[in-house]
Tab-separated table of C-alpha atoms in Angstrom:
chain	number	residue	atom	x	y	z
A	1	MET	CA	100.854	45.147	68.722
A	2	LYS	CA	97.710	43.961	70.482
A	3	GLU	CA	99.036	40.399	70.637
A	4	LYS	CA	102.316	41.605	72.159
A	5	ILE	CA	100.422	43.467	74.868
A	6	VAL	CA	98.276	40.417	75.621
A	7	ARG	CA	101.367	38.198	75.847
A	8	TRP	CA	103.102	40.697	78.124
A	9	VAL	CA	100.088	40.894	80.440
A	10	LYS	CA	99.879	37.089	80.600
A	11	ALA	CA	103.570	36.980	81.490
A	12	ASN	CA	103.149	39.771	84.061
A	13	PRO	CA	99.707	39.265	85.639
A	14	HIS	CA	100.662	41.441	88.615
A	15	CYS	CA	100.104	44.466	86.366
A	16	LEU	CA	96.358	43.771	86.565
A	17	ALA	CA	96.423	45.296	90.041
A	18	LEU	CA	96.340	48.647	88.253
A	19	LEU	CA	92.749	47.923	87.214
A	20	TYR	CA	91.905	49.203	90.687
A	21	PHE	CA	92.117	52.704	89.222
A	22	VAL	CA	88.948	52.050	87.224
A	23	VAL	CA	87.057	51.515	90.484
A	24	TYR	CA	88.841	54.424	92.144
A	25	VAL	CA	88.082	56.982	89.427
A	26	ILE	CA	84.388	56.028	89.217
A	27	TRP	CA	83.986	56.081	93.004
A	28	PHE	CA	85.959	59.296	93.563
A	29	PHE	CA	84.259	61.371	90.895
A	30	GLY	CA	80.893	59.919	91.843
A	31	LEU	CA	81.422	61.393	95.304
A	32	GLU	CA	82.608	64.676	93.802
A	33	PHE	CA	79.428	65.095	91.797
A	34	PHE	CA	76.761	63.470	93.957
A	35	ARG	CA	77.865	63.763	97.595
A	36	GLU	CA	77.563	67.091	99.408
A	37	PRO	CA	80.014	67.778	102.270
A	38	VAL	CA	78.526	67.654	105.745
A	39	TYR	CA	81.605	68.018	107.937
A	40	TRP	CA	84.073	70.900	107.663
A	41	ILE	CA	87.715	70.273	108.501
A	42	THR	CA	89.588	73.020	110.311
A	43	CYS	CA	92.625	73.487	112.521
A	44	PRO	CA	94.026	76.651	114.194
A	45	LEU	CA	97.431	75.928	112.653
A	46	ASP	CA	96.005	76.414	109.159
A	47	ALA	CA	95.715	80.152	109.807
A	48	TYR	CA	99.489	80.401	110.267
A	49	ILE	CA	100.299	78.791	106.921
A	50	PRO	CA	100.425	81.406	104.143
A	51	PHE	CA	99.204	80.715	100.654
A	52	ASN	CA	102.117	80.311	98.250
A	53	GLU	CA	101.416	79.649	94.604
A	54	TYR	CA	104.946	78.381	93.919
A	55	PHE	CA	104.111	75.187	95.777
A	56	VAL	CA	102.098	74.207	92.715
A	57	ILE	CA	105.421	72.865	91.395
A	58	PRO	CA	105.846	70.063	93.971
A	59	TYR	CA	102.071	69.580	93.992
A	60	GLY	CA	102.157	68.837	90.271
A	61	LEU	CA	105.210	66.604	90.645
A	62	TRP	CA	103.008	64.206	92.592
A	63	PHE	CA	101.671	62.802	89.328
A	64	PRO	CA	105.006	61.646	87.814
A	65	TYR	CA	106.250	60.643	91.298
A	66	PHE	CA	103.188	58.512	91.958
A	67	LEU	CA	102.672	57.027	88.494
A	68	GLY	CA	106.385	56.715	87.783
A	69	ALA	CA	106.941	54.697	90.958
A	70	LEU	CA	104.128	52.301	90.093
A	71	ALA	CA	105.493	51.795	86.575
A	72	PHE	CA	109.066	51.378	87.825
A	73	PHE	CA	108.271	48.768	90.449
A	74	MET	CA	105.851	46.960	88.145
A	75	LEU	CA	108.713	46.437	85.693
A	76	LYS	CA	111.600	46.036	88.130
A	77	GLU	CA	110.370	44.487	91.368
A	78	LYS	CA	107.133	42.493	91.315
A	79	THR	CA	107.006	41.760	95.047
A	80	LEU	CA	107.581	45.367	96.079
A	81	PHE	CA	105.085	46.517	93.438
A	82	LEU	CA	102.375	44.342	94.979
A	83	LYS	CA	103.245	45.568	98.463
A	84	LEU	CA	103.035	49.168	97.273
A	85	CYS	CA	99.679	48.429	95.635
A	86	PHE	CA	98.412	46.895	98.877
A	87	VAL	CA	99.400	49.909	100.968
A	88	MET	CA	98.343	52.511	98.423
A	89	PHE	CA	95.103	50.978	97.156
A	90	THR	CA	93.923	49.895	100.596
A	91	GLY	CA	94.591	53.431	101.796
A	92	MET	CA	92.665	54.917	98.886
A	93	THR	CA	89.739	52.591	99.537
A	94	ILE	CA	89.645	53.523	103.225
A	95	CYS	CA	89.706	57.208	102.251
A	96	LEU	CA	86.830	56.726	99.820
A	97	LEU	CA	84.826	54.863	102.457
A	98	ILE	CA	85.399	57.751	104.872
A	99	TYR	CA	84.359	60.282	102.217
A	100	THR	CA	81.215	58.242	101.587
A	101	ILE	CA	80.218	57.803	105.231
A	102	TRP	CA	81.643	61.075	106.532
A	103	PRO	CA	81.629	63.550	103.603
A	104	ASN	CA	84.010	66.363	104.445
A	105	ALA	CA	85.501	69.517	103.006
A	106	ILE	CA	87.633	72.561	103.829
A	107	ASP	CA	86.954	76.282	103.553
A	108	LEU	CA	90.516	77.602	103.469
A	109	ARG	CA	90.883	78.879	99.941
A	110	GLN	CA	91.677	82.555	99.683
A	111	GLU	CA	91.298	84.855	96.734
A	112	ILE	CA	94.397	84.732	94.551
A	113	THR	CA	95.679	88.310	94.426
A	114	ARG	CA	99.034	87.880	92.715
A	115	ASP	CA	99.101	87.669	88.935
A	116	ASN	CA	101.781	85.346	87.610
A	117	LEU	CA	102.031	82.044	85.787
A	118	PHE	CA	101.938	79.962	88.965
A	119	SER	CA	98.887	81.802	90.290
A	120	GLN	CA	97.113	81.126	87.011
A	121	ILE	CA	97.976	77.433	87.261
A	122	VAL	CA	96.581	77.323	90.817
A	123	ALA	CA	93.392	79.038	89.645
A	124	LEU	CA	93.034	76.397	86.931
A	125	LEU	CA	93.776	73.635	89.443
A	126	ARG	CA	90.967	74.835	91.684
A	127	THR	CA	88.451	74.473	88.881
A	128	VAL	CA	89.170	70.745	88.565
A	129	ASP	CA	90.274	69.845	92.112
A	130	THR	CA	87.546	70.872	94.523
A	131	SER	CA	87.875	71.387	98.279
A	132	THR	CA	85.673	68.375	99.072
A	133	ASN	CA	86.679	64.830	100.074
A	134	VAL	CA	89.878	65.924	101.751
A	135	CYS	CA	90.376	64.020	105.021
A	136	PRO	CA	92.436	61.877	105.047
A	137	SER	CA	94.457	63.275	102.154
A	138	ILE	CA	94.915	60.725	99.372
A	139	HIS	CA	97.614	62.993	97.947
A	140	VAL	CA	99.606	62.667	101.165
A	141	ALA	CA	98.813	59.018	101.903
A	142	SER	CA	99.947	57.863	98.460
A	143	THR	CA	103.078	60.035	98.611
A	144	VAL	CA	104.163	58.454	101.891
A	145	ALA	CA	103.494	54.997	100.418
A	146	VAL	CA	105.659	55.711	97.368
A	147	HIS	CA	108.549	57.027	99.475
A	148	TRP	CA	108.347	53.948	101.694
A	149	ALA	CA	108.577	51.673	98.648
A	150	ILE	CA	111.555	53.609	97.297
A	151	CYS	CA	113.302	53.238	100.651
A	152	ARG	CA	112.656	49.470	100.580
A	153	TYR	CA	114.170	48.999	97.114
A	154	ASN	CA	117.826	47.933	97.056
A	155	GLY	CA	118.518	48.102	93.335
A	156	PHE	CA	119.398	51.776	92.917
A	157	ARG	CA	122.928	52.556	91.732
A	158	LYS	CA	123.077	55.538	94.071
A	159	PRO	CA	120.640	54.593	96.845
A	160	LEU	CA	121.419	57.432	99.251
A	161	LEU	CA	121.031	60.065	96.543
A	162	THR	CA	117.859	58.523	95.119
A	163	LYS	CA	116.218	58.043	98.502
A	164	GLY	CA	117.302	61.516	99.615
A	165	ILE	CA	115.728	63.109	96.552
A	166	SER	CA	112.594	61.047	97.128
A	167	PHE	CA	112.409	62.244	100.736
A	168	LEU	CA	112.734	65.912	99.756
A	169	LEU	CA	110.157	65.481	97.008
A	170	ALA	CA	107.748	63.684	99.355
A	171	VAL	CA	108.080	66.445	101.962
A	172	GLY	CA	107.562	69.083	99.276
A	173	ILE	CA	104.461	67.347	97.923
A	174	CYS	CA	102.917	66.985	101.386
A	175	ALA	CA	103.748	70.597	102.263
A	176	SER	CA	102.285	71.833	98.984
A	177	THR	CA	98.834	70.566	99.930
A	178	VAL	CA	98.615	73.041	102.822
A	179	PHE	CA	100.489	75.953	101.202
A	180	LEU	CA	98.100	75.811	98.243
A	181	LYS	CA	95.144	75.536	100.657
A	182	GLN	CA	94.109	72.259	99.062
A	183	HIS	CA	94.143	70.575	102.465
A	184	SER	CA	94.173	71.262	106.178
A	185	ILE	CA	96.964	70.139	108.489
A	186	VAL	CA	94.391	67.663	109.817
A	187	ASP	CA	94.105	66.005	106.392
A	188	VAL	CA	97.877	65.701	106.127
A	189	PHE	CA	98.189	64.221	109.611
A	190	TRP	CA	95.597	61.520	109.008
A	191	GLY	CA	97.010	60.764	105.558
A	192	VAL	CA	100.403	60.033	107.124
A	193	VAL	CA	98.855	58.028	109.973
A	194	LEU	CA	96.772	55.942	107.564
A	195	THR	CA	99.732	54.890	105.437
A	196	ALA	CA	101.940	54.304	108.484
A	197	ALA	CA	99.263	52.012	109.934
A	198	LEU	CA	98.950	50.041	106.690
A	199	ILE	CA	102.720	49.655	106.439
A	200	LEU	CA	102.736	48.340	110.008
A	201	VAL	CA	100.009	45.831	109.113
A	202	LEU	CA	102.017	44.724	106.078
A	203	LEU	CA	105.192	44.283	108.124
A	204	LEU	CA	103.330	42.247	110.735
A	205	TRP	CA	101.868	40.023	108.019
A	206	GLU	CA	105.310	39.582	106.506
A	207	ARG	CA	106.692	38.568	109.869
A	208	LYS	CA	103.979	35.948	110.231
A	209	GLY	CA	104.632	34.672	106.716
A	210	ARG	CA	101.198	35.513	105.363
A	211	ILE	CA	102.251	37.594	102.379
A	212	LEU	CA	104.748	35.357	100.623
A	213	PRO	CA	104.776	31.935	102.301
A	214	LYS	CA	107.846	29.834	101.742
A	215	ALA	CA	107.581	26.922	99.347
A	216	ALA	CA	106.857	23.584	100.945
A	217	PRO	CA	109.834	21.228	101.337
A	218	GLN	CA	110.378	19.005	98.312
A	219	HIS	CA	109.605	15.784	100.180
A	220	LEU	CA	106.113	17.088	100.980
A	221	ASN	CA	105.386	17.587	97.294
A	222	ARG	CA	106.106	13.983	96.346
A	223	GLY	CA	103.168	11.735	95.600
């Protein structure tokens, strides 16, 4: 079994990009435990958004959406996988740098008064997902990156249906961050802007031929 895995990795070295998560997890939780927030994020619009525990459903769907997309593109479309990794991992790194230099948090969480299964899940979520390191929102930035990659992929049997479902899910995930009071509107805005900017950079690089340069003409390769 071990030998099969080693052979598969050697045949698919692009999968090693996922080792970034080792760095990410250490850095993120290091900030969670050792970095106190200094700046508090707030926006008047946040007061008009009611808490709704049912949004924990799309919030939780972020995990299979995010991880499933990475696994799918890693197996199906190497080039798009690497582009997604560039946008997503660069965005995460920028977020972590901001959290390190400009530690921030929100103070929007209200007491949960309703007693149902979804409220209990939210209460549990709050014990493991603190209100620190929120702007820009990694949850939102990575969601936008995944939806962009899905829209770029041309191999779906029912592309309109698949991309439509992805769009609705992405909107639901982003909305859930504010309806659960996990993030401010400000965090969501900058999460979207960050990923949009990185996609623009990627497209400009592609246009200039810096990402995947064309092979040199055969006559130039002759000795």
